[in-house]
Amino acid sequence: MARWTEVVLNLPVYQSFTYKNPHGETELAGKRVEVWFGSRKIIGFAIADADALPENFPVAESAIKPIVRVIDAEKLYGDEEISIARWVASFYLCAEGEALGAMLPSGKRETDHGMAILDDQDFSDARAELSDEQEAAVRGIVDETDARSAYVFGVTGSGKTEVFLQAAEATLAKGRGIIYLVPEIALTHQVIEAVVRRFGNLAAILHSGLTGSQRLKEWMRLRRGEAKIAVGARSAVFAPVQNLGLIIVDEEHDGSYKSSTTPRYHARQVAMRRVAGLRAKGTPCSLVMGSATPSLEAWHQMKTGALKSFRLTKRLAGGGFPAMEIVPLGTSDRAISARLAEEIRSAKEAGRQSIIFLNRRGFTHFFRCNTCGHEILCKNCSVPLTWHRSEGAMKCHYCGWSTRPPDSCPECGSLDVGYAGFGTEYIEEEVRRSFPGFSIRRVDTDAMANAEDTRKALEEFRSGQVDILLGTQMVAKGLNFPGVRLVGIALADTSLHMPDFRASERTFSLIVQVAGRAGRFFPDGRVIVQTWSPHHPAIEYARRCDVEGFFERELAEREELGFPPFARLVRLVFRSKDARLAEKGAEGAGEILRPMLPSDAELLGPAECPIALLSGNARHQIILRGPRLQPLQNAVRAFLTDYKTPPALYVETDVDPVTLL
């Protein structure tokens, strides 16, 4: 009989708790349960059942609380998911219950999410003939004699998706399942359409655009074996795919694979661990990643042979890589240079389309006094407010706070005030004024209310109803528009000068990815890159599309400075409404942690975070750096276990951070 149940909670509590099972005939491990924790009820995760308590159990049987309620009728997770949660908790320094909480869907009942799933399971439909390069990649992905993971490195439009789909077909033919990861919802719908067309109702969709109950429905289809392919963003890496045989990480370089909340896991690392765990048990499973601009860590592994790589060099739809031109902005305050305007008109005359990209929402960047240089920052966050003309307000894109713009400088009283930079609203107004008679659509999170609005706008553009598409990250990568001749990057500098060691890598990757939207079907693609930093290496290498040259230069610089992939980092952020408390917390932690580190590791800081104030919280950080990760983890784990933070101080732990802002 299962008289006792071990439960973990989605709280920063680094232990499990034993509760009495009121249904002693039924095992509860794998189900969510409601329990009393102190004076409140909370949902927990049952991870083990027992007939008897361990010897010398510190609590009398009569004092052990019973489980209040069992949430799930059937098991939601099994031994493999519990094992993954334990690894996530150990690696990313969080509680096991927090890891399970991030993995599992939160819905209480299964509902239909209304997506059109095809009944046809003939996944051979619409297969494309593969090139020799693609054939070699597919063979290498499903070749089980090589335990190394694979990487498909190919120019945009070179057919990486078809390689992934045919590798999935081969895996299904062996009776095994697949996880197909994509980086973000804006990109997901195209992959979903391709996978559903190919695999029918064998595909289950998992992403944050669904409600918890909708995700639960798809999760259970996978767990029961009714669906064999999980498609989704970051958290789909935990999907309970039965007899898992392949994990695909599309656009591997994308930063959205890293969680920004506890546990701060990276889907790429979890995928590697999951595959390694299955292989260790004798279960064949493969991992393949792909991108036109790999992360520097992946590139380094390819160069050292830790990853087997497959190169795709040709655009298969008849296009060529577009000609790229750098246009210095100088002192111009116009969003569209004369050169970019000329190419937009030329594309229209040729019956083709243009995309104008800016990595910034809003009407302009920020309010600035031309007399004293004062900028208006968010009262809750140490970042400039963005002017949204359509709303007549300046808004913070971190916490959402907004205010009316002043008529004079709050610092010196000068009336010589204005706005520096430009956003998508500003560009939209200038484009509509400059190109009367052109059909124009703006796609960003301000203009699009939901994913369906985005899908409709992109479909209108794909069908040729729109001449100019304006947008931010939503149009930057992964999207395939046959009629696009021109891509204009209005301002390439947005992320270039951020105080982050990955700033150059992000800028280079973004330019190459955005440029890849042009000339995919015709050899006459054009890219105009407007910048205030025309000679910066990231922009120069991107202009030449010299991926290898840029990465080799960046690797040399990272090695000299001691940053990943030549060092490992653990970041601790101390935040509080009380600025002094955040500062003292970081200082105290530094004093505790510094003597715990080995001689080849170091502690950087404490210091203010580059974004020192966020949502009203002051933020200070310390960074642990060393050649090996485990000693850093051990030190932080000991600190988190023993150090009792004041109630108003919060500690955020980030292992292998992708940003230091």
Coordinates of N, CA and C in Angstrom, one line a residue, residues 257-471:
Y257 N 15.7 30.8 -26.4 CA 15.9 29.5 -25.8 C 16.3 29.5 -24.4
K258 N 16.7 30.6 -23.9 CA 17.2 30.7 -22.5 C 16.0 31.4 -21.7
S259 N 15.6 30.7 -20.6 CA 14.5 31.2 -19.8 C 15.0 32.4 -19.0
S260 N 14.1 33.4 -18.9 CA 14.5 34.6 -18.1 C 13.9 34.5 -16.7
T261 N 13.2 33.5 -16.3 CA 12.7 33.3 -15.0 C 13.1 31.9 -14.4
T262 N 13.0 31.8 -13.1 CA 13.5 30.5 -12.5 C 12.6 29.4 -12.9
P263 N 13.3 28.2 -13.3 CA 14.7 28.0 -13.4 C 15.2 28.6 -14.7
R264 N 16.3 29.2 -14.7 CA 16.9 29.9 -15.9 C 17.6 28.9 -16.8
Y265 N 16.9 27.9 -17.3 CA 17.4 26.9 -18.1 C 17.6 27.3 -19.6
H266 N 18.5 26.7 -20.3 CA 18.7 26.8 -21.7 C 18.2 25.6 -22.4
A267 N 17.2 25.7 -23.3 CA 16.7 24.5 -24.0 C 17.7 23.7 -24.7
R268 N 18.8 24.3 -25.2 CA 19.8 23.6 -25.9 C 20.6 22.7 -24.9
Q269 N 20.9 23.2 -23.7 CA 21.6 22.4 -22.7 C 20.7 21.2 -22.2
V270 N 19.4 21.5 -22.0 CA 18.5 20.5 -21.6 C 18.4 19.4 -22.6
A271 N 18.3 19.8 -23.9 CA 18.2 18.8 -25.0 C 19.4 17.9 -25.0
M272 N 20.6 18.5 -24.8 CA 21.8 17.7 -24.8 C 21.8 16.7 -23.6
R273 N 21.4 17.2 -22.5 CA 21.3 16.3 -21.3 C 20.3 15.2 -21.5
R274 N 19.2 15.5 -22.1 CA 18.1 14.5 -22.3 C 18.6 13.4 -23.2
V275 N 19.2 13.8 -24.3 CA 19.7 12.9 -25.3 C 20.8 12.0 -24.6
A276 N 21.8 12.7 -23.9 CA 22.8 11.9 -23.3 C 22.3 10.9 -22.3
G277 N 21.2 11.3 -21.5 CA 20.7 10.4 -20.5 C 20.0 9.2 -21.2
L278 N 19.3 9.4 -22.3 CA 18.7 8.2 -23.0 C 19.8 7.3 -23.6
R279 N 20.9 7.9 -24.2 CA 22.0 7.1 -24.7 C 22.7 6.3 -23.7
A280 N 22.8 6.9 -22.5 CA 23.5 6.2 -21.4 C 22.7 4.9 -21.0
K281 N 21.4 4.9 -21.2 CA 20.5 3.8 -20.9 C 20.4 2.8 -22.1
G282 N 21.1 3.1 -23.2 CA 21.1 2.2 -24.3 C 20.0 2.5 -25.3
T283 N 19.3 3.7 -25.1 CA 18.2 4.1 -26.0 C 18.7 5.0 -27.1
P284 N 18.7 4.6 -28.4 CA 19.2 5.5 -29.4 C 18.4 6.8 -29.5
C285 N 19.1 7.9 -29.5 CA 18.5 9.2 -29.6 C 19.5 10.2 -30.1
S286 N 19.0 11.1 -31.0 CA 19.9 12.0 -31.7 C 19.5 13.5 -31.4
L287 N 20.5 14.4 -31.5 CA 20.2 15.8 -31.4 C 20.8 16.5 -32.6
V288 N 19.9 17.4 -33.2 CA 20.5 18.2 -34.3 C 20.0 19.6 -34.1
M289 N 21.0 20.5 -34.3 CA 20.7 21.9 -34.2 C 21.0 22.6 -35.6
G290 N 20.5 23.8 -35.8 CA 20.7 24.4 -37.1 C 20.6 25.9 -37.0
S291 N 21.3 26.6 -37.8 CA 21.2 28.1 -38.0 C 22.1 28.5 -39.1
A292 N 21.8 29.7 -39.6 CA 22.7 30.4 -40.6 C 23.8 31.1 -39.8
T293 N 23.5 31.4 -38.5 CA 24.4 32.2 -37.6 C 24.5 31.4 -36.3
P294 N 25.3 30.4 -36.2 CA 25.3 29.6 -34.9 C 25.7 30.5 -33.8
S295 N 25.4 30.1 -32.6 CA 25.9 30.7 -31.4 C 27.4 30.5 -31.4
L296 N 28.1 31.4 -30.7 CA 29.6 31.3 -30.7 C 30.0 30.0 -29.9
E297 N 29.2 29.5 -28.9 CA 29.5 28.3 -28.3 C 29.4 27.1 -29.2
A298 N 28.3 27.1 -30.0 CA 28.1 26.0 -31.0 C 29.2 26.0 -32.0
W299 N 29.6 27.2 -32.5 CA 30.6 27.3 -33.5 C 32.0 26.7 -33.0
H300 N 32.3 27.1 -31.7 CA 33.5 26.6 -31.1 C 33.5 25.1 -31.0
Q301 N 32.3 24.5 -30.7 CA 32.2 23.0 -30.6 C 32.4 22.4 -32.0
M302 N 31.8 23.1 -33.0 CA 32.0 22.5 -34.4 C 33.5 22.6 -34.8
K303 N 34.2 23.7 -34.4 CA 35.6 23.8 -34.8 C 36.5 22.8 -34.1
T304 N 36.1 22.5 -32.8 CA 36.9 21.5 -32.0 C 36.5 20.1 -32.3
G305 N 35.4 19.8 -33.1 CA 35.0 18.5 -33.4 C 34.0 17.9 -32.4
A306 N 33.6 18.7 -31.3 CA 32.7 18.1 -30.4 C 31.3 18.0 -31.0
L307 N 31.0 18.8 -32.0 CA 29.8 18.7 -32.8 C 30.2 18.3 -34.2
K308 N 29.4 17.4 -34.8 CA 29.6 17.1 -36.2 C 28.8 18.1 -37.0
S309 N 29.4 18.7 -38.0 CA 28.7 19.8 -38.7 C 28.5 19.4 -40.2
F310 N 27.3 19.9 -40.7 CA 27.0 19.7 -42.1 C 26.7 21.1 -42.7
R311 N 27.4 21.4 -43.8 CA 27.3 22.7 -44.4 C 26.4 22.7 -45.6
L312 N 25.4 23.6 -45.6 CA 24.5 23.8 -46.8 C 24.9 25.2 -47.4
T313 N 25.3 25.2 -48.6 CA 25.9 26.4 -49.2 C 25.1 27.0 -50.3
K314 N 24.0 26.4 -50.7 CA 23.3 26.9 -51.8 C 21.8 27.2 -51.4
R315 N 21.3 28.3 -52.0 CA 19.9 28.7 -51.9 C 19.1 27.8 -52.9
L316 N 18.2 27.0 -52.4 CA 17.7 26.0 -53.3 C 16.5 26.5 -54.2
A317 N 15.9 27.7 -53.9 CA 14.8 28.2 -54.6 C 15.2 29.0 -55.8
G318 N 16.5 29.1 -56.1 CA 17.0 29.8 -57.3 C 17.5 31.2 -56.9
G319 N 17.5 31.6 -55.7 CA 18.0 32.9 -55.3 C 19.5 32.8 -55.0
G320 N 20.0 34.0 -54.7 CA 21.4 34.1 -54.3 C 21.5 35.0 -53.1
F321 N 22.6 35.0 -52.4 CA 22.7 35.8 -51.2 C 22.7 37.3 -51.7
P322 N 21.9 38.1 -51.1 CA 21.7 39.5 -51.6 C 22.9 40.4 -51.5
A323 N 23.0 41.3 -52.4 CA 24.1 42.3 -52.3 C 23.8 43.3 -51.1
M324 N 24.8 43.5 -50.3 CA 24.5 44.3 -49.1 C 25.3 45.6 -49.1
E325 N 24.7 46.7 -48.8 CA 25.3 48.0 -48.9 C 25.1 48.7 -47.5
I326 N 26.2 49.3 -47.0 CA 26.2 50.0 -45.8 C 26.0 51.5 -46.1
V327 N 25.0 52.1 -45.4 CA 24.7 53.5 -45.6 C 24.9 54.3 -44.3
P328 N 26.0 55.1 -44.1 CA 26.3 55.8 -42.9 C 25.2 56.9 -42.7
L329 N 24.7 57.0 -41.5 CA 23.6 57.9 -41.2 C 24.1 59.3 -40.9
G330 N 25.4 59.4 -40.4 CA 26.0 60.7 -40.2 C 25.1 61.5 -39.2
T331 N 24.8 62.7 -39.6 CA 24.0 63.6 -38.7 C 22.5 63.6 -39.1
S332 N 22.1 62.8 -40.0 CA 20.7 62.8 -40.5 C 19.8 62.3 -39.4
D333 N 18.6 63.0 -39.4 CA 17.6 62.6 -38.5 C 16.4 61.9 -39.2
R334 N 16.7 61.5 -40.5 CA 15.6 60.8 -41.2 C 15.8 59.3 -41.0
A335 N 14.6 58.6 -40.9 CA 14.6 57.2 -40.7 C 14.9 56.4 -42.0
I336 N 14.6 57.1 -43.2 CA 14.8 56.5 -44.5 C 15.7 57.3 -45.3
S337 N 16.9 56.8 -45.5 CA 17.9 57.5 -46.3 C 17.5 57.6 -47.7
A338 N 18.1 58.5 -48.5 CA 17.8 58.7 -49.9 C 18.1 57.4 -50.6
R339 N 19.2 56.7 -50.2 CA 19.6 55.5 -50.9 C 18.6 54.4 -50.6
L340 N 18.1 54.3 -49.4 CA 17.1 53.2 -49.1 C 15.8 53.6 -49.8
A341 N 15.4 54.8 -49.9 CA 14.1 55.2 -50.6 C 14.2 54.9 -52.1
E342 N 15.4 55.1 -52.7 CA 15.6 54.8 -54.1 C 15.3 53.3 -54.3
E343 N 15.9 52.4 -53.4 CA 15.7 51.0 -53.6 C 14.3 50.5 -53.4
I344 N 13.6 51.2 -52.4 CA 12.2 50.8 -52.2 C 11.4 51.1 -53.5
R345 N 11.6 52.2 -54.1 CA 10.8 52.5 -55.3 C 11.2 51.6 -56.4
S346 N 12.5 51.2 -56.5 CA 12.9 50.3 -57.5 C 12.3 48.9 -57.4
A347 N 12.2 48.5 -56.1 CA 11.5 47.2 -55.9 C 10.0 47.2 -56.3
K348 N 9.4 48.3 -56.0 CA 8.0 48.4 -56.4 C 7.8 48.4 -57.9
E349 N 8.7 49.2 -58.6 CA 8.6 49.2 -60.1 C 8.8 47.9 -60.7
A350 N 9.6 47.0 -60.0 CA 9.9 45.7 -60.5 C 8.8 44.7 -60.1
G351 N 7.7 45.2 -59.4 CA 6.7 44.3 -58.9 C 7.1 43.4 -57.8
R352 N 8.0 43.9 -57.0 CA 8.5 43.2 -55.9 C 8.3 43.9 -54.6
Q353 N 8.7 43.3 -53.4 CA 8.3 43.9 -52.1 C 9.6 44.2 -51.3
S354 N 9.3 45.0 -50.2 CA 10.4 45.5 -49.4 C 10.0 45.2 -47.9
I355 N 11.0 44.9 -47.1 CA 10.9 44.8 -45.6 C 11.8 45.8 -45.0
I356 N 11.3 46.6 -44.1 CA 12.1 47.6 -43.3 C 12.1 47.1 -41.9
F357 N 13.3 46.9 -41.4 CA 13.4 46.3 -40.0 C 14.1 47.3 -39.1
L358 N 13.5 47.3 -37.9 CA 14.2 48.1 -36.8 C 14.0 47.3 -35.5
N359 N 15.0 47.1 -34.7 CA 15.0 46.4 -33.5 C 14.5 47.3 -32.4
R360 N 13.4 48.0 -32.6 CA 12.9 48.9 -31.6 C 11.5 49.3 -31.9
R361 N 10.6 49.2 -30.9 CA 9.2 49.6 -31.0 C 9.0 51.1 -30.8
G362 N 7.8 51.6 -31.0 CA 7.5 52.9 -30.6 C 7.8 54.0 -31.7
F363 N 7.6 55.2 -31.4 CA 7.7 56.3 -32.3 C 9.1 56.8 -32.4
T364 N 9.8 57.0 -31.3 CA 11.2 57.4 -31.3 C 11.8 56.7 -30.1
H365 N 13.1 56.8 -30.1 CA 13.8 56.1 -29.0 C 13.6 56.8 -27.6
F366 N 14.0 58.1 -27.5 CA 13.9 58.7 -26.2 C 13.8 60.2 -26.3
F367 N 13.3 60.8 -25.2 CA 13.3 62.2 -25.0 C 14.7 62.7 -24.6
R368 N 15.1 63.8 -25.2 CA 16.4 64.4 -24.8 C 16.4 65.9 -24.9
C369 N 17.0 66.5 -23.8 CA 17.2 67.9 -23.8 C 18.5 68.3 -24.6
N370 N 18.3 69.2 -25.6 CA 19.5 69.6 -26.4 C 20.4 70.6 -25.7
T371 N 19.9 71.1 -24.5 CA 20.7 72.1 -23.8 C 21.6 71.4 -22.8
C372 N 21.1 70.5 -21.9 CA 21.9 69.9 -20.9 C 22.1 68.4 -21.1
G373 N 21.4 67.8 -22.1 CA 21.6 66.4 -22.4 C 20.7 65.4 -21.6
H374 N 19.8 66.0 -20.8 CA 19.0 65.2 -19.9 C 18.1 64.2 -20.7
E375 N 18.0 63.0 -20.2 CA 17.1 62.0 -20.8 C 16.0 61.7 -19.8
I376 N 14.8 61.4 -20.2 CA 13.8 61.0 -19.2 C 13.8 59.5 -19.2
L377 N 14.0 59.0 -17.9 CA 14.1 57.6 -17.7 C 12.8 57.1 -17.0
C378 N 12.5 55.8 -17.1 CA 11.4 55.3 -16.4 C 11.6 55.4 -14.9
K379 N 10.5 55.8 -14.2 CA 10.6 55.9 -12.7 C 10.9 54.6 -12.0
N380 N 10.5 53.5 -12.7 CA 10.7 52.2 -12.1 C 12.0 51.5 -12.6
C381 N 12.5 51.9 -13.8 CA 13.6 51.1 -14.4 C 14.5 52.2 -15.0
S382 N 15.8 51.9 -14.9 CA 16.8 52.8 -15.4 C 17.0 52.7 -16.9
V383 N 16.0 52.9 -17.6 CA 16.0 52.8 -19.1 C 15.2 54.0 -19.7
P384 N 15.6 54.5 -20.8 CA 14.9 55.6 -21.4 C 13.4 55.2 -21.8
L385 N 12.5 56.1 -21.6 CA 11.1 55.9 -22.1 C 11.1 56.0 -23.6
T386 N 10.1 55.3 -24.2 CA 9.9 55.4 -25.6 C 8.6 56.2 -26.0
W387 N 8.7 57.1 -26.9 CA 7.6 57.9 -27.3 C 6.7 57.2 -28.3
H388 N 5.4 57.0 -27.9 CA 4.4 56.3 -28.7 C 3.4 57.4 -29.1
R389 N 3.6 57.9 -30.4 CA 2.8 59.0 -30.8 C 1.3 58.7 -30.9
S390 N 1.0 57.5 -31.3 CA -0.5 57.2 -31.5 C -1.2 57.2 -30.2
E391 N -0.5 57.0 -29.1 CA -1.1 57.0 -27.7 C -0.8 58.3 -27.0
G392 N 0.1 59.1 -27.6 CA 0.4 60.4 -26.9 C 1.1 60.2 -25.6
A393 N 1.9 59.1 -25.5 CA 2.5 58.8 -24.2 C 3.9 58.3 -24.4
M394 N 4.7 58.5 -23.4 CA 6.0 57.8 -23.3 C 5.9 56.6 -22.4
K395 N 6.4 55.5 -22.9 CA 6.2 54.2 -22.2 C 7.5 53.5 -22.0
C396 N 7.5 52.7 -20.9 CA 8.7 51.9 -20.6 C 8.4 50.5 -21.1
H397 N 9.3 49.9 -21.9 CA 9.1 48.6 -22.5 C 9.6 47.5 -21.6
Y398 N 10.0 47.8 -20.3 CA 10.3 46.8 -19.3 C 9.1 46.6 -18.4
C399 N 8.6 47.7 -17.8 CA 7.6 47.5 -16.8 C 6.2 48.0 -17.2
G400 N 6.1 48.8 -18.4 CA 4.9 49.2 -18.9 C 4.4 50.6 -18.4
W401 N 5.2 51.2 -17.5 CA 4.8 52.5 -16.9 C 4.8 53.6 -18.1
S402 N 3.8 54.5 -18.0 CA 3.7 55.5 -19.1 C 3.5 56.9 -18.5
T403 N 3.8 57.9 -19.2 CA 3.6 59.3 -18.8 C 3.5 60.2 -20.0
R404 N 3.0 61.4 -19.8 CA 2.9 62.4 -20.8 C 4.2 63.0 -21.0
P405 N 4.6 63.4 -22.2 CA 5.9 64.0 -22.4 C 5.9 65.5 -22.0
P406 N 7.0 65.9 -21.4 CA 7.0 67.3 -20.9 C 7.3 68.3 -22.0
D407 N 6.9 69.6 -21.8 CA 7.1 70.6 -22.8 C 8.5 71.2 -22.6
S408 N 9.1 71.0 -21.5 CA 10.4 71.6 -21.2 C 11.2 70.6 -20.4
C409 N 12.5 70.8 -20.3 CA 13.4 69.9 -19.6 C 13.2 69.9 -18.1
P410 N 12.9 68.8 -17.5 CA 12.6 68.7 -16.1 C 13.9 69.0 -15.3
E411 N 15.1 69.0 -15.9 CA 16.3 69.2 -15.2 C 16.8 70.6 -15.2
C412 N 16.7 71.2 -16.4 CA 17.2 72.6 -16.5 C 16.2 73.6 -17.0
G413 N 15.0 73.2 -17.4 CA 13.9 74.1 -17.8 C 14.0 74.5 -19.2
S414 N 15.0 74.1 -20.0 CA 15.1 74.5 -21.3 C 13.9 74.0 -22.2
L415 N 13.6 74.9 -23.2 CA 12.5 74.5 -24.1 C 13.0 73.8 -25.3
D416 N 14.4 73.7 -25.4 CA 15.0 73.1 -26.6 C 15.1 71.6 -26.3
V417 N 13.9 70.9 -26.4 CA 13.9 69.5 -26.2 C 13.4 68.8 -27.4
G418 N 13.6 67.5 -27.5 CA 13.2 66.7 -28.7 C 13.4 65.3 -28.4
Y419 N 13.4 64.5 -29.5 CA 13.5 63.1 -29.5 C 14.6 62.6 -30.3
A420 N 15.4 61.7 -29.8 CA 16.5 61.1 -30.5 C 16.2 59.7 -30.9
G421 N 16.7 59.3 -32.1 CA 16.5 57.9 -32.6 C 15.1 57.8 -33.3
F422 N 14.7 56.6 -33.6 CA 13.4 56.4 -34.2 C 13.0 55.0 -34.1
G423 N 11.6 54.8 -34.0 CA 11.1 53.5 -33.8 C 10.1 53.2 -34.9
T424 N 9.4 52.1 -34.8 CA 8.6 51.6 -36.0 C 7.4 52.6 -36.3
E425 N 6.9 53.2 -35.2 CA 5.8 54.2 -35.5 C 6.4 55.4 -36.3
Y426 N 7.5 55.9 -35.9 CA 8.2 57.0 -36.6 C 8.5 56.6 -38.1
I427 N 9.0 55.4 -38.3 CA 9.3 55.0 -39.6 C 8.0 54.8 -40.4
E428 N 6.9 54.3 -39.8 CA 5.7 54.1 -40.5 C 5.2 55.4 -41.0
E429 N 5.2 56.5 -40.2 CA 4.8 57.8 -40.6 C 5.6 58.3 -41.7
E430 N 6.9 58.2 -41.6 CA 7.8 58.7 -42.7 C 7.6 57.9 -44.0
V431 N 7.4 56.6 -43.9 CA 7.2 55.8 -45.1 C 5.9 56.1 -45.8
R432 N 4.9 56.3 -45.0 CA 3.6 56.6 -45.6 C 3.6 58.0 -46.3
R433 N 4.4 58.9 -45.7 CA 4.5 60.2 -46.3 C 5.4 60.2 -47.5
S434 N 6.4 59.3 -47.5 CA 7.4 59.3 -48.6 C 6.9 58.4 -49.8
F435 N 6.0 57.5 -49.5 CA 5.6 56.5 -50.6 C 4.1 56.5 -50.7
P436 N 3.4 57.6 -51.1 CA 2.0 57.5 -51.2 C 1.6 56.5 -52.3
G437 N 0.5 55.8 -52.1 CA 0.0 54.8 -53.0 C 0.6 53.4 -52.8
F438 N 1.6 53.3 -51.9 CA 2.1 52.0 -51.5 C 1.3 51.4 -50.4
S439 N 1.1 50.1 -50.5 CA 0.4 49.4 -49.4 C 1.4 49.0 -48.3
I440 N 1.2 49.4 -47.1 CA 2.1 49.3 -46.0 C 1.5 48.7 -44.8
R441 N 2.2 47.7 -44.2 CA 1.8 47.1 -42.9 C 2.9 47.1 -41.9
R442 N 2.5 47.4 -40.7 CA 3.5 47.4 -39.6 C 3.2 46.1 -38.7
V443 N 4.3 45.4 -38.4 CA 4.1 44.2 -37.6 C 5.1 44.3 -36.4
D444 N 4.5 44.6 -35.3 CA 5.3 44.5 -34.0 C 4.3 44.3 -32.9
T445 N 4.7 44.2 -31.7 CA 3.8 43.8 -30.6 C 2.8 44.9 -30.2
D446 N 3.1 46.2 -30.7 CA 2.2 47.3 -30.5 C 1.1 47.2 -31.5
A447 N 1.4 46.9 -32.7 CA 0.4 46.9 -33.8 C -0.4 45.7 -33.9
M448 N 0.1 44.5 -33.4 CA -0.5 43.3 -33.5 C -1.1 42.9 -32.1
A449 N -2.4 42.7 -32.1 CA -3.0 42.4 -30.8 C -2.8 41.0 -30.3
N450 N -2.6 40.0 -31.3 CA -2.4 38.6 -30.9 C -1.7 37.9 -32.1
A451 N -1.5 36.6 -31.9 CA -0.8 35.8 -32.9 C -1.6 35.7 -34.2
E452 N -2.9 35.7 -34.1 CA -3.7 35.6 -35.3 C -3.6 36.9 -36.1
D453 N -3.5 38.1 -35.5 CA -3.3 39.3 -36.2 C -2.0 39.2 -37.0
T454 N -1.0 38.7 -36.3 CA 0.4 38.6 -36.9 C 0.3 37.6 -38.1
R455 N -0.4 36.5 -37.9 CA -0.5 35.5 -39.0 C -1.1 36.1 -40.2
K456 N -2.2 36.9 -40.0 CA -2.9 37.5 -41.1 C -2.1 38.5 -41.9
A457 N -1.4 39.4 -41.1 CA -0.5 40.4 -41.7 C 0.6 39.8 -42.6
L458 N 1.2 38.7 -42.0 CA 2.3 38.1 -42.8 C 1.7 37.4 -44.0
E459 N 0.5 36.8 -43.9 CA -0.1 36.1 -45.1 C -0.4 37.1 -46.1
E460 N -0.9 38.3 -45.8 CA -1.2 39.4 -46.7 C 0.1 39.8 -47.5
F461 N 1.2 39.8 -46.7 CA 2.5 40.2 -47.3 C 3.0 39.1 -48.3
R462 N 2.8 37.8 -47.8 CA 3.3 36.7 -48.6 C 2.5 36.6 -49.9
S463 N 1.2 37.0 -49.9 CA 0.4 36.9 -51.1 C 0.6 38.1 -52.0
G464 N 1.4 39.1 -51.6 CA 1.6 40.2 -52.5 C 0.7 41.4 -52.3
Q465 N -0.2 41.3 -51.4 CA -1.1 42.4 -51.1 C -0.5 43.7 -50.5
V466 N 0.7 43.5 -49.9 CA 1.4 44.5 -49.2 C 2.7 44.8 -49.9
D467 N 3.1 46.1 -50.1 CA 4.3 46.4 -50.8 C 5.5 46.5 -49.8
I468 N 5.2 47.1 -48.6 CA 6.3 47.4 -47.6 C 5.8 46.8 -46.3
L469 N 6.6 46.0 -45.7 CA 6.4 45.4 -44.4 C 7.4 46.0 -43.4
L470 N 6.8 46.7 -42.4 CA 7.7 47.3 -41.3 C 7.6 46.4 -40.1
G471 N 8.7 46.2 -39.4 CA 8.6 45.3 -38.2 C 9.9 45.2 -37.4

